[in-house]
Amino acid sequence: MKILIIGTGYVGATTAMVLAESGWEVTGLDVDAFKIERLRQGRLHFHEPSLEDLISKHVHSGRLLFTTDKETAIAEHDVIFICVGTPSQPDGNADLRYVQQAAEDIGYWMNDYKLVVTKSTVPVGTQEQIIAWIKAAQRKAYPFDVASNPEFLREGKAVEDALQPDRIVIGTDSASATEQLQKLYEVFQCPWIVTKPRTAELIKYASNAFLATKISYMNELARLCDELKINVKEVADGMGLDPRIGPSFLQAGLGYGGSCFPKDVSELVMTSRKHEVNLHILDQVMEVNRNQFTYLLDKARSRLGSFADKNIAVLGLAFKPNTDDIREAPALRMIQELLLEQAKVKLFDPVAKLPGHAAYEAVTVCALVEEALQDAEAIILCTEWTEFEQLDWENLKVLLGQANFFDGRNMMDARRMRGIGYYYQGIGNDY
Ligand code: UGA
């Protein structure tokens, strides 16, 4: 089997790497010539730990190729993965234009049987549309199968998640598609779910929405913890030991961001509305998340009186550590609000960059943490990069105008920070 991956973002690039690592010949296809040129040199166009090394390894071994030539690529490969983006439209529905384009390209350029596998996160029922798009674009009625194979990778941990998946979900009506995918993934020793296409599509949304629900629940609970002088991290530890709950995704903070949770929760709500079912819980999950950053902002404002003309050091921009992705990052909303309230914002992130947008022109982007801290009247930590925890906070205090620390990710130990002289507030991170 020769495998083609359409779309070389973090899902496509990781899928290409993992299949090459499993011994298959893989080609990555993208319309973006810049990305393809970098990938051909074994270099990534985004930050994802260890992925570049593995891509480079397989580019050099010849098992991993990259191209912009869709005609040849589609004709020469048997199994085609669709890994393109499905961003949210302004009304909350998923924008399927890239999926449609990929399906139409496959239909138009196919010259023999193809197995088409969807890894992009697509709304329930999309597999039926993909079949229709392929058929409509075909110049000759070549046979093909379609399977939905949602991915569960986390940005920043994509390599680890891809090489040790906790499950493989296949949604297809074709026994031959299932057989081919079982062969393709035979090196993985994890549970398999082979099911109907719509079920596979919903498993992906239901999983992300459930994880988002855990986060919003903990974020609301953290507010109660603040009132009761209880540490939410200890509560999470206690809860997480119950195997029915599990320890992960119980970290209170500034809320979830990224390219997945916000758009997937919103799309699931839209799907439910189309079917006249109300997912009330998810409405609340989104509402809690939308306002979560203001909880910390309010704490900072009441300490400082106002933000006007005050130096504020924002630490962390990426929506989570170990990625340069800033999509839906709570830090962006935090910065926008600080600017609106006339704060002088100095920003440090080890990797992520601000968008080149006029709205952020007033922000001073710092190359060093120390620069951001110089004369700051408050520090607002938005992303839990490990290096922030390791800084010498006792000595760094001398740089500050006022030692006010607002920890949006509950990264620091409240007692320690207060012990060395900070006014410290987290999100339910008190004792
Ligand atoms: C998420 C899912 O975890 C993956 O399984 C899924 O494959 C992926 O979406 C996707 O659909 O492609 P990702 O968005 O990369 O992965 O990142 P997560 O680690 O899930 O974090 C999402 C957001 O939740 C981040 O902003 C993070 O800071 C926040 N979060 C996470 C919390 O606020 N608390 C937690 O306890 C965990």
mmCIF file with all atom_site columns, C-alpha atoms in Angstrom, residues 66-151:
data_model
loop_
_atom_site.group_PDB
_atom_site.id
_atom_site.type_symbol
_atom_site.label_atom_id
_atom_site.label_alt_id
_atom_site.label_comp_id
_atom_site.label_asym_id
_atom_site.label_entity_id
_atom_site.label_seq_id
_atom_site.pdbx_PDB_ins_code
_atom_site.Cartn_x
_atom_site.Cartn_y
_atom_site.Cartn_z
_atom_site.occupancy
_atom_site.B_iso_or_equiv
_atom_site.pdbx_formal_charge
_atom_site.auth_seq_id
_atom_site.auth_comp_id
_atom_site.auth_asym_id
_atom_site.auth_atom_id
_atom_site.pdbx_PDB_model_num
ATOM 1  C CA . PHE A 1 66  ? 6.390   15.643 -0.130  1.00 0.00 ? 66  PHE A CA 1
ATOM 2  C CA . THR A 1 67  ? 4.744   17.179 -3.171  1.00 0.00 ? 67  THR A CA 1
ATOM 3  C CA . THR A 1 68  ? 2.373   19.870 -4.409  1.00 0.00 ? 68  THR A CA 1
ATOM 4  C CA . ASP A 1 69  ? 1.457   17.866 -7.524  1.00 0.00 ? 69  ASP A CA 1
ATOM 5  C CA . LYS A 1 70  ? -2.008  16.521 -6.741  1.00 0.00 ? 70  LYS A CA 1
ATOM 6  C CA . GLU A 1 71  ? -2.630  14.911 -10.102 1.00 0.00 ? 71  GLU A CA 1
ATOM 7  C CA . THR A 1 72  ? 0.355   12.561 -9.891  1.00 0.00 ? 72  THR A CA 1
ATOM 8  C CA . ALA A 1 73  ? 0.041   12.081 -6.139  1.00 0.00 ? 73  ALA A CA 1
ATOM 9  C CA . ILE A 1 74  ? -3.597  10.974 -6.284  1.00 0.00 ? 74  ILE A CA 1
ATOM 10 C CA . ALA A 1 75  ? -3.016  8.736  -9.293  1.00 0.00 ? 75  ALA A CA 1
ATOM 11 C CA . GLU A 1 76  ? -0.009  6.983  -7.742  1.00 0.00 ? 76  GLU A CA 1
ATOM 12 C CA . HIS A 1 77  ? -1.340  6.173  -4.266  1.00 0.00 ? 77  HIS A CA 1
ATOM 13 C CA . ASP A 1 78  ? -3.836  3.561  -3.065  1.00 0.00 ? 78  ASP A CA 1
ATOM 14 C CA . VAL A 1 79  ? -4.746  4.875  0.364   1.00 0.00 ? 79  VAL A CA 1
ATOM 15 C CA . ILE A 1 80  ? -5.472  8.593  0.688   1.00 0.00 ? 80  ILE A CA 1
ATOM 16 C CA . PHE A 1 81  ? -5.837  10.301 4.076   1.00 0.00 ? 81  PHE A CA 1
ATOM 17 C CA . ILE A 1 82  ? -7.689  13.613 4.239   1.00 0.00 ? 82  ILE A CA 1
ATOM 18 C CA . CYS A 1 83  ? -6.010  15.665 6.974   1.00 0.00 ? 83  CYS A CA 1
ATOM 19 C CA . VAL A 1 84  ? -7.036  19.213 6.042   1.00 0.00 ? 84  VAL A CA 1
ATOM 20 C CA . GLY A 1 85  ? -8.355  21.847 8.447   1.00 0.00 ? 85  GLY A CA 1
ATOM 21 C CA . THR A 1 86  ? -12.032 22.240 9.339   1.00 0.00 ? 86  THR A CA 1
ATOM 22 C CA . PRO A 1 87  ? -12.116 25.687 10.980  1.00 0.00 ? 87  PRO A CA 1
ATOM 23 C CA . SER A 1 88  ? -15.246 27.191 12.523  1.00 0.00 ? 88  SER A CA 1
ATOM 24 C CA . GLN A 1 89  ? -17.417 29.513 10.480  1.00 0.00 ? 89  GLN A CA 1
ATOM 25 C CA . PRO A 1 90  ? -18.666 32.665 12.254  1.00 0.00 ? 90  PRO A CA 1
ATOM 26 C CA . ASP A 1 91  ? -21.993 30.895 13.010  1.00 0.00 ? 91  ASP A CA 1
ATOM 27 C CA . GLY A 1 92  ? -20.215 27.995 14.772  1.00 0.00 ? 92  GLY A CA 1
ATOM 28 C CA . ASN A 1 93  ? -20.636 25.429 11.982  1.00 0.00 ? 93  ASN A CA 1
ATOM 29 C CA . ALA A 1 94  ? -17.520 23.655 10.689  1.00 0.00 ? 94  ALA A CA 1
ATOM 30 C CA . ASP A 1 95  ? -16.209 24.990 7.395   1.00 0.00 ? 95  ASP A CA 1
ATOM 31 C CA . LEU A 1 96  ? -15.849 21.940 5.144   1.00 0.00 ? 96  LEU A CA 1
ATOM 32 C CA . ARG A 1 97  ? -14.515 23.668 2.047   1.00 0.00 ? 97  ARG A CA 1
ATOM 33 C CA . TYR A 1 98  ? -11.037 22.101 2.299   1.00 0.00 ? 98  TYR A CA 1
ATOM 34 C CA . VAL A 1 99  ? -12.496 18.628 2.843   1.00 0.00 ? 99  VAL A CA 1
ATOM 35 C CA . GLN A 1 100 ? -14.765 19.122 -0.160  1.00 0.00 ? 100 GLN A CA 1
ATOM 36 C CA . GLN A 1 101 ? -11.822 20.303 -2.272  1.00 0.00 ? 101 GLN A CA 1
ATOM 37 C CA . ALA A 1 102 ? -9.772  17.241 -1.267  1.00 0.00 ? 102 ALA A CA 1
ATOM 38 C CA . ALA A 1 103 ? -12.696 14.884 -2.032  1.00 0.00 ? 103 ALA A CA 1
ATOM 39 C CA . GLU A 1 104 ? -13.271 16.527 -5.410  1.00 0.00 ? 104 GLU A CA 1
ATOM 40 C CA . ASP A 1 105 ? -9.564  16.359 -6.258  1.00 0.00 ? 105 ASP A CA 1
ATOM 41 C CA . ILE A 1 106 ? -9.526  12.658 -5.386  1.00 0.00 ? 106 ILE A CA 1
ATOM 42 C CA . GLY A 1 107 ? -12.625 12.024 -7.503  1.00 0.00 ? 107 GLY A CA 1
ATOM 43 C CA . TYR A 1 108 ? -11.265 13.953 -10.451 1.00 0.00 ? 108 TYR A CA 1
ATOM 44 C CA . TRP A 1 109 ? -7.717  12.556 -10.521 1.00 0.00 ? 109 TRP A CA 1
ATOM 45 C CA . MET A 1 110 ? -8.358  8.954  -9.480  1.00 0.00 ? 110 MET A CA 1
ATOM 46 C CA . ASN A 1 111 ? -7.377  6.388  -12.070 1.00 0.00 ? 111 ASN A CA 1
ATOM 47 C CA . ASP A 1 112 ? -8.124  3.157  -10.182 1.00 0.00 ? 112 ASP A CA 1
ATOM 48 C CA . TYR A 1 113 ? -9.564  1.889  -6.853  1.00 0.00 ? 113 TYR A CA 1
ATOM 49 C CA . LYS A 1 114 ? -8.787  4.160  -3.863  1.00 0.00 ? 114 LYS A CA 1
ATOM 50 C CA . LEU A 1 115 ? -9.382  3.926  -0.136  1.00 0.00 ? 115 LEU A CA 1
ATOM 51 C CA . VAL A 1 116 ? -10.168 7.406  1.202   1.00 0.00 ? 116 VAL A CA 1
ATOM 52 C CA . VAL A 1 117 ? -9.690  7.884  4.945   1.00 0.00 ? 117 VAL A CA 1
ATOM 53 C CA . THR A 1 118 ? -10.884 11.003 6.777   1.00 0.00 ? 118 THR A CA 1
ATOM 54 C CA . LYS A 1 119 ? -8.760  12.107 9.708   1.00 0.00 ? 119 LYS A CA 1
ATOM 55 C CA . SER A 1 120 ? -9.964  15.710 9.712   1.00 0.00 ? 120 SER A CA 1
ATOM 56 C CA . THR A 1 121 ? -12.556 16.331 12.414  1.00 0.00 ? 121 THR A CA 1
ATOM 57 C CA . VAL A 1 122 ? -15.803 16.488 10.467  1.00 0.00 ? 122 VAL A CA 1
ATOM 58 C CA . PRO A 1 123 ? -19.442 16.787 11.540  1.00 0.00 ? 123 PRO A CA 1
ATOM 59 C CA . VAL A 1 124 ? -21.645 13.731 11.768  1.00 0.00 ? 124 VAL A CA 1
ATOM 60 C CA . GLY A 1 125 ? -22.834 12.768 8.291   1.00 0.00 ? 125 GLY A CA 1
ATOM 61 C CA . THR A 1 126 ? -19.804 14.156 6.424   1.00 0.00 ? 126 THR A CA 1
ATOM 62 C CA . GLN A 1 127 ? -18.718 10.739 5.182   1.00 0.00 ? 127 GLN A CA 1
ATOM 63 C CA . GLU A 1 128 ? -21.924 10.584 3.130   1.00 0.00 ? 128 GLU A CA 1
ATOM 64 C CA . GLN A 1 129 ? -21.078 13.994 1.675   1.00 0.00 ? 129 GLN A CA 1
ATOM 65 C CA . ILE A 1 130 ? -17.515 12.948 0.889   1.00 0.00 ? 130 ILE A CA 1
ATOM 66 C CA . ILE A 1 131 ? -18.820 9.975  -1.084  1.00 0.00 ? 131 ILE A CA 1
ATOM 67 C CA . ALA A 1 132 ? -21.162 12.297 -2.996  1.00 0.00 ? 132 ALA A CA 1
ATOM 68 C CA . TRP A 1 133 ? -18.373 14.848 -3.681  1.00 0.00 ? 133 TRP A CA 1
ATOM 69 C CA . ILE A 1 134 ? -16.035 12.143 -4.979  1.00 0.00 ? 134 ILE A CA 1
ATOM 70 C CA . LYS A 1 135 ? -18.733 10.638 -7.211  1.00 0.00 ? 135 LYS A CA 1
ATOM 71 C CA . ALA A 1 136 ? -19.732 14.026 -8.597  1.00 0.00 ? 136 ALA A CA 1
ATOM 72 C CA . ALA A 1 137 ? -16.118 14.847 -9.509  1.00 0.00 ? 137 ALA A CA 1
ATOM 73 C CA . GLN A 1 138 ? -15.278 11.475 -11.082 1.00 0.00 ? 138 GLN A CA 1
ATOM 74 C CA . ARG A 1 139 ? -14.601 11.379 -14.811 1.00 0.00 ? 139 ARG A CA 1
ATOM 75 C CA . LYS A 1 140 ? -15.006 7.599  -14.795 1.00 0.00 ? 140 LYS A CA 1
ATOM 76 C CA . ALA A 1 141 ? -16.800 5.485  -12.185 1.00 0.00 ? 141 ALA A CA 1
ATOM 77 C CA . TYR A 1 142 ? -13.726 3.925  -10.529 1.00 0.00 ? 142 TYR A CA 1
ATOM 78 C CA . PRO A 1 143 ? -14.559 2.034  -7.332  1.00 0.00 ? 143 PRO A CA 1
ATOM 79 C CA . PHE A 1 144 ? -13.550 3.513  -3.974  1.00 0.00 ? 144 PHE A CA 1
ATOM 80 C CA . ASP A 1 145 ? -14.147 3.016  -0.264  1.00 0.00 ? 145 ASP A CA 1
ATOM 81 C CA . VAL A 1 146 ? -14.373 5.650  2.416   1.00 0.00 ? 146 VAL A CA 1
ATOM 82 C CA . ALA A 1 147 ? -13.559 5.336  6.108   1.00 0.00 ? 147 ALA A CA 1
ATOM 83 C CA . SER A 1 148 ? -13.629 7.760  8.983   1.00 0.00 ? 148 SER A CA 1
ATOM 84 C CA . ASN A 1 149 ? -10.589 7.447  11.239  1.00 0.00 ? 149 ASN A CA 1
ATOM 85 C CA . PRO A 1 150 ? -10.623 10.337 13.719  1.00 0.00 ? 150 PRO A CA 1
ATOM 86 C CA . GLU A 1 151 ? -7.377  11.315 15.375  1.00 0.00 ? 151 GLU A CA 1
#
